[in-house]
Short mmCIF file of C-alpha atoms in Angstrom, two decimals:
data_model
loop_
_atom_site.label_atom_id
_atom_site.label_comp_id
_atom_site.label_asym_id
_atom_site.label_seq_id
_atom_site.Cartn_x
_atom_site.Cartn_y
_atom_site.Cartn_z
CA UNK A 1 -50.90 -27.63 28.76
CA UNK A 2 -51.10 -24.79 31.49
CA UNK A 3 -50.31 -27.33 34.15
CA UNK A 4 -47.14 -28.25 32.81
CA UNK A 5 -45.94 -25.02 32.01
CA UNK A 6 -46.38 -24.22 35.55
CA UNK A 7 -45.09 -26.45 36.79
CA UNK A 8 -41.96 -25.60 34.94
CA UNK A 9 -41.28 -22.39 36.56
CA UNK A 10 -43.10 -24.11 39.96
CA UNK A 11 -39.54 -26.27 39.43
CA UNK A 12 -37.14 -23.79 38.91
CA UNK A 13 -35.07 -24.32 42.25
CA UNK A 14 -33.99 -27.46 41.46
CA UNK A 15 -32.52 -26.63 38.15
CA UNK A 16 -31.36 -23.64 39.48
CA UNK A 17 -27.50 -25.32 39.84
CA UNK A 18 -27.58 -25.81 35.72
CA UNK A 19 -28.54 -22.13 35.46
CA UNK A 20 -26.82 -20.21 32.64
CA UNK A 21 -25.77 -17.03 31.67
CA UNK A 22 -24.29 -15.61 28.70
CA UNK A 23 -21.47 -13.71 31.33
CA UNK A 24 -17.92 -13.43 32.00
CA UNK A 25 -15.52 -10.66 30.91
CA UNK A 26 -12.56 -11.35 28.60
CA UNK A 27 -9.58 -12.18 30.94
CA UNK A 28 -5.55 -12.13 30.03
CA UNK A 29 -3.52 -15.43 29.71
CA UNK A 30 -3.82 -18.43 28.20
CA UNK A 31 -5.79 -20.57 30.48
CA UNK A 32 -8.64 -20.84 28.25
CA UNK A 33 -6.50 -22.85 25.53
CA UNK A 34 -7.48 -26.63 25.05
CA UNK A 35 -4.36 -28.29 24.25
CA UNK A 36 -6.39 -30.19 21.38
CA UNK A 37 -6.90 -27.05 19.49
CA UNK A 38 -3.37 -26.00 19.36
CA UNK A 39 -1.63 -24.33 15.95
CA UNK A 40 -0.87 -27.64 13.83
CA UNK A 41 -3.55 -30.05 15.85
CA UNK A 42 -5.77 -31.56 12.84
CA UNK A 43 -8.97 -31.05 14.17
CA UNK A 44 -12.55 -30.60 13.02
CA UNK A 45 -13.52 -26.59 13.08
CA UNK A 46 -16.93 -25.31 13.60
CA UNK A 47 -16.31 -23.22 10.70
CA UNK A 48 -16.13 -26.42 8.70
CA UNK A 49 -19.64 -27.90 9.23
CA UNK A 50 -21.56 -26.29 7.25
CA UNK A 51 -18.82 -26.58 4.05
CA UNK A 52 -18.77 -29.82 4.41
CA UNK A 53 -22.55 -30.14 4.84
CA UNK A 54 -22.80 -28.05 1.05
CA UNK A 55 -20.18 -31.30 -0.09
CA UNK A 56 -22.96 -33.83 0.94
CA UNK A 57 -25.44 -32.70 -0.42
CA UNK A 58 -24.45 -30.52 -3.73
CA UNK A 59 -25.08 -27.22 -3.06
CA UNK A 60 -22.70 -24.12 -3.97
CA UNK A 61 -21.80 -21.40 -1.99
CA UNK A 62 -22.67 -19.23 -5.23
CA UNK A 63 -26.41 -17.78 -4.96
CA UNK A 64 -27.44 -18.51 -8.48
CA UNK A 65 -25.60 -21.44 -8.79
CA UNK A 66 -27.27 -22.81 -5.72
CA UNK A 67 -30.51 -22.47 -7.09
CA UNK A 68 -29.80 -24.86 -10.27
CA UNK A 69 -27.57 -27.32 -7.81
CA UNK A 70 -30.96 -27.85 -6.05
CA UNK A 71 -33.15 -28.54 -9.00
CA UNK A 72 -31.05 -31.08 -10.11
CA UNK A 73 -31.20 -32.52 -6.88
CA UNK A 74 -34.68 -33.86 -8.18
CA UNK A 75 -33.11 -36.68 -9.68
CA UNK A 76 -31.46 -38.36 -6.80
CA UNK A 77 -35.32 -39.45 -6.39
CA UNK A 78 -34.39 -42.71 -7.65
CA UNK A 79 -31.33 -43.46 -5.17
CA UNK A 80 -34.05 -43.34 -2.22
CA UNK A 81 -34.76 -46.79 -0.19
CA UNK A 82 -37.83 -47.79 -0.65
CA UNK A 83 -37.91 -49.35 2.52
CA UNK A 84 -35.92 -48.92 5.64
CA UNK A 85 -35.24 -52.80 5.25
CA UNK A 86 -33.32 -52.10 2.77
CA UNK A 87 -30.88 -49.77 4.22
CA UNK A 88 -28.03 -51.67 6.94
CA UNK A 89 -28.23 -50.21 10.74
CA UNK A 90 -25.93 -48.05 12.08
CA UNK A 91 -24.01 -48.13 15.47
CA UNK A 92 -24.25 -44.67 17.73
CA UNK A 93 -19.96 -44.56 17.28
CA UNK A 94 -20.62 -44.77 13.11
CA UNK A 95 -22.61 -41.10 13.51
CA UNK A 96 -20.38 -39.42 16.65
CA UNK A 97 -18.57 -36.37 15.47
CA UNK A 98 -16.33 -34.15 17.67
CA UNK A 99 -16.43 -30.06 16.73
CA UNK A 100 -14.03 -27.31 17.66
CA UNK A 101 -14.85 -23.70 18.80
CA UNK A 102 -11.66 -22.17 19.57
CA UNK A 103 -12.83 -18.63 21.23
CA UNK A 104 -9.54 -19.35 23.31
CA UNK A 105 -7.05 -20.19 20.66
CA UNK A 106 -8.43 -17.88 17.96
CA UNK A 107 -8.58 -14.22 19.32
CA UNK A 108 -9.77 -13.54 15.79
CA UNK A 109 -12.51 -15.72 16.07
CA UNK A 110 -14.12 -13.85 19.11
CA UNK A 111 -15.87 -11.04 17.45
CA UNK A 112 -18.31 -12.70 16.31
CA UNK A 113 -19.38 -14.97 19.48
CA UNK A 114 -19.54 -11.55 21.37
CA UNK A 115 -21.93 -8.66 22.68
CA UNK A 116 -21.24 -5.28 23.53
CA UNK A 117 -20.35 -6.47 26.88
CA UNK A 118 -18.23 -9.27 26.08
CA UNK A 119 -20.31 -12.14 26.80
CA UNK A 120 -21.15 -15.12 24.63
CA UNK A 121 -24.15 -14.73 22.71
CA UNK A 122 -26.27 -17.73 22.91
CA UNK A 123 -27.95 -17.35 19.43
CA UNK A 124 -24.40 -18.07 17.87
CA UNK A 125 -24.50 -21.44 20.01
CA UNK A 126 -27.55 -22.15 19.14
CA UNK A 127 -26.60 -21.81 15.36
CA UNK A 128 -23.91 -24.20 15.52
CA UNK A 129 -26.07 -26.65 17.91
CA UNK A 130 -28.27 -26.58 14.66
CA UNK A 131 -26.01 -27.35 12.01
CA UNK A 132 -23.79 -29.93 14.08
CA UNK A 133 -27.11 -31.79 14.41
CA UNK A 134 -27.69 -31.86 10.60
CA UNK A 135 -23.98 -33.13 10.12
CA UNK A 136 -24.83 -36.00 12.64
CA UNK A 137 -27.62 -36.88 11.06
CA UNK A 138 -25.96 -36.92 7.52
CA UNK A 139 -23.25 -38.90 9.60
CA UNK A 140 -25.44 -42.10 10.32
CA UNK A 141 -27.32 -42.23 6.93
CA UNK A 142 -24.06 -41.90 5.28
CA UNK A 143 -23.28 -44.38 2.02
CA UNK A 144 -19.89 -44.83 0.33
CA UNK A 145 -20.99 -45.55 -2.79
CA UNK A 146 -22.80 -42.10 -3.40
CA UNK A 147 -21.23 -39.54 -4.25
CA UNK A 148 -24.17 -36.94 -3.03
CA UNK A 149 -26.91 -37.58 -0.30
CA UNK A 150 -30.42 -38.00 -1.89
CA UNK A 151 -32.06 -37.11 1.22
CA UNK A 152 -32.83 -34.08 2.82
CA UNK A 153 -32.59 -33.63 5.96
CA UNK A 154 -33.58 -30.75 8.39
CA UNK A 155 -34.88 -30.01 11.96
CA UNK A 156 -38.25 -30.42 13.31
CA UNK A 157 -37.93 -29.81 17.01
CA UNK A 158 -35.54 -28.53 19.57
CA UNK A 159 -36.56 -30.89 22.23
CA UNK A 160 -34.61 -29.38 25.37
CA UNK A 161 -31.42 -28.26 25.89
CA UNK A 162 -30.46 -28.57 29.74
CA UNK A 163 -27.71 -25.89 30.84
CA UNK A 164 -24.90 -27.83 32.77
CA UNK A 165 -23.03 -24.84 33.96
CA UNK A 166 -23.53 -21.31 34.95
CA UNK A 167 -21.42 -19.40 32.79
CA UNK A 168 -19.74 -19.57 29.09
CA UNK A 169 -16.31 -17.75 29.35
CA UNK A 170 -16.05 -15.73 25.59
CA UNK A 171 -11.91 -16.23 26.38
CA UNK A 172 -12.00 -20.35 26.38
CA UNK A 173 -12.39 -23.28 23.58
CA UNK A 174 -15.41 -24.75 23.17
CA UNK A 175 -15.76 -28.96 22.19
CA UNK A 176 -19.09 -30.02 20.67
CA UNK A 177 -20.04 -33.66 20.62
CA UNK A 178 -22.86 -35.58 19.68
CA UNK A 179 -24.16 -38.41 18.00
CA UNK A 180 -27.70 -40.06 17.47
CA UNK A 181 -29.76 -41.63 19.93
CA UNK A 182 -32.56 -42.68 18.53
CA UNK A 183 -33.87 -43.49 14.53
CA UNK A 184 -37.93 -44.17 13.71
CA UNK A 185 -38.46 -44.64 9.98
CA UNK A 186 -37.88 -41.35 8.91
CA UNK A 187 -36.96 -39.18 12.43
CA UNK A 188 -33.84 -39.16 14.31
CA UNK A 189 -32.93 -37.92 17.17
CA UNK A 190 -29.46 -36.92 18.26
CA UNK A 191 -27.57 -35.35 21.49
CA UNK A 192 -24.86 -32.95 21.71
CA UNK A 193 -22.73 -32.14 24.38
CA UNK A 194 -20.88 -28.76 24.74
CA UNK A 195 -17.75 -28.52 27.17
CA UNK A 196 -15.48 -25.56 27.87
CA UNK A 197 -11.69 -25.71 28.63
CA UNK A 198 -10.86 -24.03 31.66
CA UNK A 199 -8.52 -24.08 34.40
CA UNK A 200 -6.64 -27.19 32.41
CA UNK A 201 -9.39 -29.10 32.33
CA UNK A 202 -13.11 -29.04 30.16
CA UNK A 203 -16.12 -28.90 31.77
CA UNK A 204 -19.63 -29.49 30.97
CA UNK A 205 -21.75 -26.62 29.64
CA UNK A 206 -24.91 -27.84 28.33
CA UNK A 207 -26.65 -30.88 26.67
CA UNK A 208 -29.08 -30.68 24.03
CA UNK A 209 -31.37 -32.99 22.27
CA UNK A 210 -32.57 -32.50 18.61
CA UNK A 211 -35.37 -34.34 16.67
CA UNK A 212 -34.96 -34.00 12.66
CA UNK A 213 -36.37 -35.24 10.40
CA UNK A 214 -35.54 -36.74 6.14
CA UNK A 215 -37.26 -35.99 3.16
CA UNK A 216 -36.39 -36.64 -0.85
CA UNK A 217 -34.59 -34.18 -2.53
CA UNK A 218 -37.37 -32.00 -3.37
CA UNK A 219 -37.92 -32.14 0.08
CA UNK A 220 -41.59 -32.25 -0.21
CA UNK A 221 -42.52 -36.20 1.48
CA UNK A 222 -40.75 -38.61 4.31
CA UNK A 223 -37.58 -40.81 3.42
CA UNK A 224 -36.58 -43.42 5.34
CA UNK A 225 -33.13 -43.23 6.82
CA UNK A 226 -30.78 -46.39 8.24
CA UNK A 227 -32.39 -48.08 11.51
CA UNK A 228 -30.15 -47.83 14.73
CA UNK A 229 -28.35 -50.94 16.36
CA UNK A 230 -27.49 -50.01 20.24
CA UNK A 231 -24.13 -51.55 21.64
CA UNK A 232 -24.51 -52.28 25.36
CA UNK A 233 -25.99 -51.59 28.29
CA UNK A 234 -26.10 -47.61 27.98
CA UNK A 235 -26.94 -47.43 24.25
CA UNK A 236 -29.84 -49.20 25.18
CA UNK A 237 -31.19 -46.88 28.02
CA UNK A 238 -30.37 -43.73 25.56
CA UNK A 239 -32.50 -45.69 22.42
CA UNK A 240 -35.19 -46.36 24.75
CA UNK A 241 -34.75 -42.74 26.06
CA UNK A 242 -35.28 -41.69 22.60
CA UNK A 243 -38.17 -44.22 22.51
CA UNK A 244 -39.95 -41.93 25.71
CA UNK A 245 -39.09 -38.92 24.60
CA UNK A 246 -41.19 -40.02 21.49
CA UNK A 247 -43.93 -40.96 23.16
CA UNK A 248 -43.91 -37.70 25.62
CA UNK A 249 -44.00 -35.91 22.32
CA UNK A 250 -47.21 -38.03 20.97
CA UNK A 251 -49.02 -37.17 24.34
CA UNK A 252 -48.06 -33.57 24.50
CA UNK A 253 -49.67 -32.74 21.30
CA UNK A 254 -52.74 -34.87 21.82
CA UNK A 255 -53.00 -32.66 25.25
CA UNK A 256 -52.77 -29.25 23.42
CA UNK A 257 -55.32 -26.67 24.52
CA UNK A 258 -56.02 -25.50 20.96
CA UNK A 259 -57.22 -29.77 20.77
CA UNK A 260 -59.15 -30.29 24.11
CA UNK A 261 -60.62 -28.23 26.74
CA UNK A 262 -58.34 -27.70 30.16
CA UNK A 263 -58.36 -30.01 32.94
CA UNK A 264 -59.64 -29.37 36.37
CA UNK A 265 -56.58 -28.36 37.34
CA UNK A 266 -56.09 -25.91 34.95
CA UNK A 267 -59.90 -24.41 34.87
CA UNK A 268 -59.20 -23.97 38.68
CA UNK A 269 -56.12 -22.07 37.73
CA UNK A 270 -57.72 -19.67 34.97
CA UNK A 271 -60.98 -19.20 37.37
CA UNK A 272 -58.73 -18.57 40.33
CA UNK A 273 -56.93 -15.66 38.13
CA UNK A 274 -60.33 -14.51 36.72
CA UNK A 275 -61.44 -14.06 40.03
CA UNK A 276 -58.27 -12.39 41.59
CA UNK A 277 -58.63 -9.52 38.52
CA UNK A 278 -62.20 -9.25 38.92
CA UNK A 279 -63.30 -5.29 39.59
CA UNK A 280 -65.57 -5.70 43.30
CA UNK A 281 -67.16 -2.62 42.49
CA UNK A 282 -68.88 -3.20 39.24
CA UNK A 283 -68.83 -6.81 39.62
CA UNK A 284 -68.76 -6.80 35.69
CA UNK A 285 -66.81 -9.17 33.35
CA UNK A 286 -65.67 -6.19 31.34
CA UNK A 287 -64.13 -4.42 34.15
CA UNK A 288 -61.11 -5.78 35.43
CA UNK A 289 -58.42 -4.53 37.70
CA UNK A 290 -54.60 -4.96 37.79
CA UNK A 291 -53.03 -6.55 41.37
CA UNK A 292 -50.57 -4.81 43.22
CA UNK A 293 -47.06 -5.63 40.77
CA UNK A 294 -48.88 -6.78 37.96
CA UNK A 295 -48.56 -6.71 34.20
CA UNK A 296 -51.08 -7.54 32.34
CA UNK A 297 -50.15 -9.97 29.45
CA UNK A 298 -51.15 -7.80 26.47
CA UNK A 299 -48.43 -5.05 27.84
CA UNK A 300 -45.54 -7.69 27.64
CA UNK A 301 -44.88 -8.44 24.10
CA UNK A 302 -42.40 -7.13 21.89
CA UNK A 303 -42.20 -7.74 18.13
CA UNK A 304 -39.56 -7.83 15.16
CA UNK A 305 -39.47 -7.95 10.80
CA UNK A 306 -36.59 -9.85 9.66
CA UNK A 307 -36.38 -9.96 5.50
CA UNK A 308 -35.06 -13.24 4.97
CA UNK A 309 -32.16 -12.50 2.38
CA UNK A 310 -30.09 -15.43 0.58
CA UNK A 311 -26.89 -14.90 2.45
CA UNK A 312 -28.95 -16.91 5.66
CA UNK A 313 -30.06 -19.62 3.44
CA UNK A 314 -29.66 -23.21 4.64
CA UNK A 315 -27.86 -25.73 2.42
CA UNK A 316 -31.80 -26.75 1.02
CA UNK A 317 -32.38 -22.90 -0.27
CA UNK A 318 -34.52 -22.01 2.46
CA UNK A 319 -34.03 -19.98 5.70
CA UNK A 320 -31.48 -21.45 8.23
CA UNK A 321 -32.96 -22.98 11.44
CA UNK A 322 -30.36 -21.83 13.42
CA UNK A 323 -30.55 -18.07 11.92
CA UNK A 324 -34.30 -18.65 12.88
CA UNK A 325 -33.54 -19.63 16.27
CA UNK A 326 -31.30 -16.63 17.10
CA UNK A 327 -33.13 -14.24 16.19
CA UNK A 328 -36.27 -15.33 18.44
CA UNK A 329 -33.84 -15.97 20.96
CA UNK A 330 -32.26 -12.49 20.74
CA UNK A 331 -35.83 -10.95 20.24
CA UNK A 332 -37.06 -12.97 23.66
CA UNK A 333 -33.90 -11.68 25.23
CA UNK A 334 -34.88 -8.32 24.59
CA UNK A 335 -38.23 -8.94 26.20
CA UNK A 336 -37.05 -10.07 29.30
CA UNK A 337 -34.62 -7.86 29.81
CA UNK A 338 -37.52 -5.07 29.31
CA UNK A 339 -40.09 -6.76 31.85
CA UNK A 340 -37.44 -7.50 34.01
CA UNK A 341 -35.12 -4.08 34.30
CA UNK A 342 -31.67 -6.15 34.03
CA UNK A 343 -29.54 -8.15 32.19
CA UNK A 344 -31.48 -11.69 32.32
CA UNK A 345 -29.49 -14.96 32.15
CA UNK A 346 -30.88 -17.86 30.34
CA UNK A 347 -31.86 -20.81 32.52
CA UNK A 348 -33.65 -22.85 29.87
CA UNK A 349 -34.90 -23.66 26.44
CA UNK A 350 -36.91 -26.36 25.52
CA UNK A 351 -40.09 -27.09 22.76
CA UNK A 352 -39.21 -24.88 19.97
CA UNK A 353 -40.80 -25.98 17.25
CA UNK A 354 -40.62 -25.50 13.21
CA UNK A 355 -43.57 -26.31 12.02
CA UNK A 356 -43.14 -25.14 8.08
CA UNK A 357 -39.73 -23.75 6.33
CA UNK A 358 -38.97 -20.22 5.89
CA UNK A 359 -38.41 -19.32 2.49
CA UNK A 360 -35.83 -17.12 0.85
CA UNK A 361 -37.51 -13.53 -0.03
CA UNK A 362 -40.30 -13.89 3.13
CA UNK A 363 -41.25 -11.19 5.49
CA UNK A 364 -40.59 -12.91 8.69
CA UNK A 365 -42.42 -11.33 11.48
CA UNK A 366 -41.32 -12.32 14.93
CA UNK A 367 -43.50 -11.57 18.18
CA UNK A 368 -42.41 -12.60 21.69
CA UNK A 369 -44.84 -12.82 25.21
CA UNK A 370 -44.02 -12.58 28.24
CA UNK A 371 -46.46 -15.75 29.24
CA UNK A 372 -45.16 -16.61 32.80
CA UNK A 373 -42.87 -15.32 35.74
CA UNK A 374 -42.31 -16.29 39.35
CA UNK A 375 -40.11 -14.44 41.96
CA UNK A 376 -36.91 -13.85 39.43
CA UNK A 377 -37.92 -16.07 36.73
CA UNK A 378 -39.69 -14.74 33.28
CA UNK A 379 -40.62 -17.29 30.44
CA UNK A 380 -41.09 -15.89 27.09
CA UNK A 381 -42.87 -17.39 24.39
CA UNK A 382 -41.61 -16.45 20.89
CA UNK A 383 -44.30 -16.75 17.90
CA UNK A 384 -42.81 -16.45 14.14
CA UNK A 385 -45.04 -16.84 10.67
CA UNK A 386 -44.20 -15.42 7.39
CA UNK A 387 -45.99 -12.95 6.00
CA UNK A 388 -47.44 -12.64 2.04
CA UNK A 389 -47.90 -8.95 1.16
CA UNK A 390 -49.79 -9.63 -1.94
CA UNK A 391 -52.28 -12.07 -0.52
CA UNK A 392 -52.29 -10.44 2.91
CA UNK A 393 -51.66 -13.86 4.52
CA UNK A 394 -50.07 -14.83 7.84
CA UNK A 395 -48.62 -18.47 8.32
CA UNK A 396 -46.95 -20.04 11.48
CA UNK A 397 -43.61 -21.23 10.93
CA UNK A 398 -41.86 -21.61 14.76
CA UNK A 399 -42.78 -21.42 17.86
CA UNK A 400 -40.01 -21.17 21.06
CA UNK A 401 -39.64 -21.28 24.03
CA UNK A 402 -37.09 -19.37 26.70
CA UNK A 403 -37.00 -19.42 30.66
CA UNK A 404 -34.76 -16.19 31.95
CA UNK A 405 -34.14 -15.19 35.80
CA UNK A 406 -33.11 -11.81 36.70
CA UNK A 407 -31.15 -10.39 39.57
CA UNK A 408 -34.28 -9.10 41.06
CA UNK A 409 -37.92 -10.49 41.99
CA UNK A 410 -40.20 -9.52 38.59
CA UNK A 411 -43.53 -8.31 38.60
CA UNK A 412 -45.85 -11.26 38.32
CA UNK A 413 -47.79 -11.63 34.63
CA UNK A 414 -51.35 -11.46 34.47
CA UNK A 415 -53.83 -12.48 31.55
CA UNK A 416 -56.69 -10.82 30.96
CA UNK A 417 -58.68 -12.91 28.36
CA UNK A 418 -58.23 -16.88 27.96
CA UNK A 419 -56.01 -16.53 25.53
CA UNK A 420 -53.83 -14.27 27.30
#
């Protein structure tokens, strides 16, 4: 709803201490290196996750031999619960994993974690964010006795991810950790935590919250997945956490605009913009004029065509979520940076959604809006569908979500039809 996304920027101040930005030149010494990732420490690398994701579920790092490792996937159909009775619960410790970046450790790891001007780029994090929460997931429905997961599991929502600290240094190790919070029938959400080691010590950077979801291995309905057992007093206020954040989720898409009409609040809002664009002169609806450090809407969008090649395939032969979410996030980047005339730092990200999966061979066409901004803060709204050539069709596959501030105050964003 309008209201809410208001009031998100309305808010900003007081998540202005967990602002982020990708910043922070490369510095001499060692005083970025954990003593857990050491030379000779056995340790879980995030290079590793999505190898050992391929061993769960069958697939081959080989193109064409991933193709026929995924049709025979078909017939682990029959290995499927047929109820989620029938599958033992899990404790939040039987799913918790513990994942290594070593940007400190490994010099030669750097490169690709960096920009031009040696910060961190974010849409790296946010592709290991993704696949760490797939490994979670595959961590609590895991069974000894077989040898290859029958379900298939992927992400349906980035819920939020809350920014703990204000920069990433590209020169220090990085510790993921996470486990899951929450399990419905077939839905599960999971946390993950992201600390830095600096100064001898690691320190928050950001927390994030993923919803996925399982399927069969043709991944075309729901499969149930092990229920959850909380241990203690704070297991229980993260399940029933999970149990809101659920129900926030229900009411938020019941309250969509493209459902039912604005509230007051928000007609007062839209009227109250109407009115302040409205040409005196002509009194007309037609003619409209542009305040004093305005933009209107339509002049604040910026667009992108990836071709989605096999090499960003996910371990289920379809575009990778977290290649997805990069390159809106770079793309949305880009925009702000433009509206704003600096380098914007990233305060928050929250509500991106994947509605359908991106398939290998699409035309993915990315478009990003500039649909908010107050004093130094821009939010951008990143659209993506795919793209048929031969039928001419457009489909919505994700929609994101970004909130930037800039070193300056930004001109303020102005609609000029409802829909902006």
């Amino acid at each position: 709803m309008l209201s809410q996304r208001f009031l998100l920027l309305r808010s900003a101040a007081s998540f202005t201490r967990r602002s982020f930005c990708t910043g922070g030149a490369l510095k001499q010494g060692k005083q970025g290196k954990a003593p857990d990732m050491i030379e000779g420490n056995p340790q879980f690398h995030v290079s590793n996750v999505r190898n050992r994701l391929r061993e769960i579920v069958g697939a081959s790092t080989n193109w064409s031999d991933h193709q026929q490792a995924m049709a025979e996937r078909v017939s682990l159909s029959s290995m499927l619960a047929k109820s989620q009775n029938e599958l033992p619960a899990k404790r939040m410790k039987d799913s918790y994993l513990e994942v290594h970046l070593p940007l400190g450790s490994e010099p030669q790891l750097r490169e690709k974690y960096l920009t031009y001007h040696n910060t961190v780029r974010f849409g790296r994090i946010l592709e290991d964010l993704d696949s760490l929460a797939v490994l979670i997931s595959y961590s609590h429905t895991y069974n000894s006795e077989l040898k290859r997961s029958p379900l298939s599991i992927v992400t349906a929502l980035v819920d939020k991810i809350d920014m703990r600290q204000h920069v990433i240094y590209p020169d220090c190790d990085i510790k993921f950790t996470g486990h899951v919070t929450w399990v419905g029938k077939s839905s599960i959400e999971a946390k993950i935590h992201m600390s830095q080691y600096r100064d001898g010590a690691y320190a928050s950077v950001l927390d994030a919250t993923f919803v996925m979801v399982a399927r069969d291995p043709g991944n075309k309905r729901a499969a149930f997945v092990n229920p959850l057992k909380p241990e203690g007093p704070e297991e229980e206020r993260l399940f029933q956490e999970g149990e809101a954040n659920k129900s926030r989720r229900v009411e938020l898409s019941t309250a969509s605009l493209l459902k039912v009409a604005p509230t007051q609040e928000e007609r007062t809002v839209v009227h109250g913009l109407f009115l302040n664009t409205l040409d005196t002169n002509t009194v007309s609806f037609r003619s409209r004029v542009l305040p004093p450090s305005s933009v209107w809407m339509e002049d604040a969008k910026l667009k992108g065509l990836e071709i989605c090649h096999p090499q960003e395939r996910n371990i289920f032969n379809r575009i990778f979520g977290g290649f997805l979410m990069r390159k809106a996030y770079e793309l949305g980047w880009a925009n702000a940076c433009s509206y704003g005339g600096c380098r914007p730092s990233l305060v928050a990200v929250d509500d991106i959604l994947f509605q359908k999966p991106v398939e290998i061979g699409s035309l993915l066409m990315l478009s990003s809006q500039v649909c908010y901004t107050q004093g130094t803060y821009i939010q951008v709204r990143v659209h993506s569908e795919v793209f048929d050539p031969l039928t001419r069709q457009h489909n919505t596959t994700n929609i994101f979500h970004f909130t930037f501030t800039s070193d300056r105050d930004v001109p303020n964003i102005m609609p000029k039809t409802y829909g902006g």
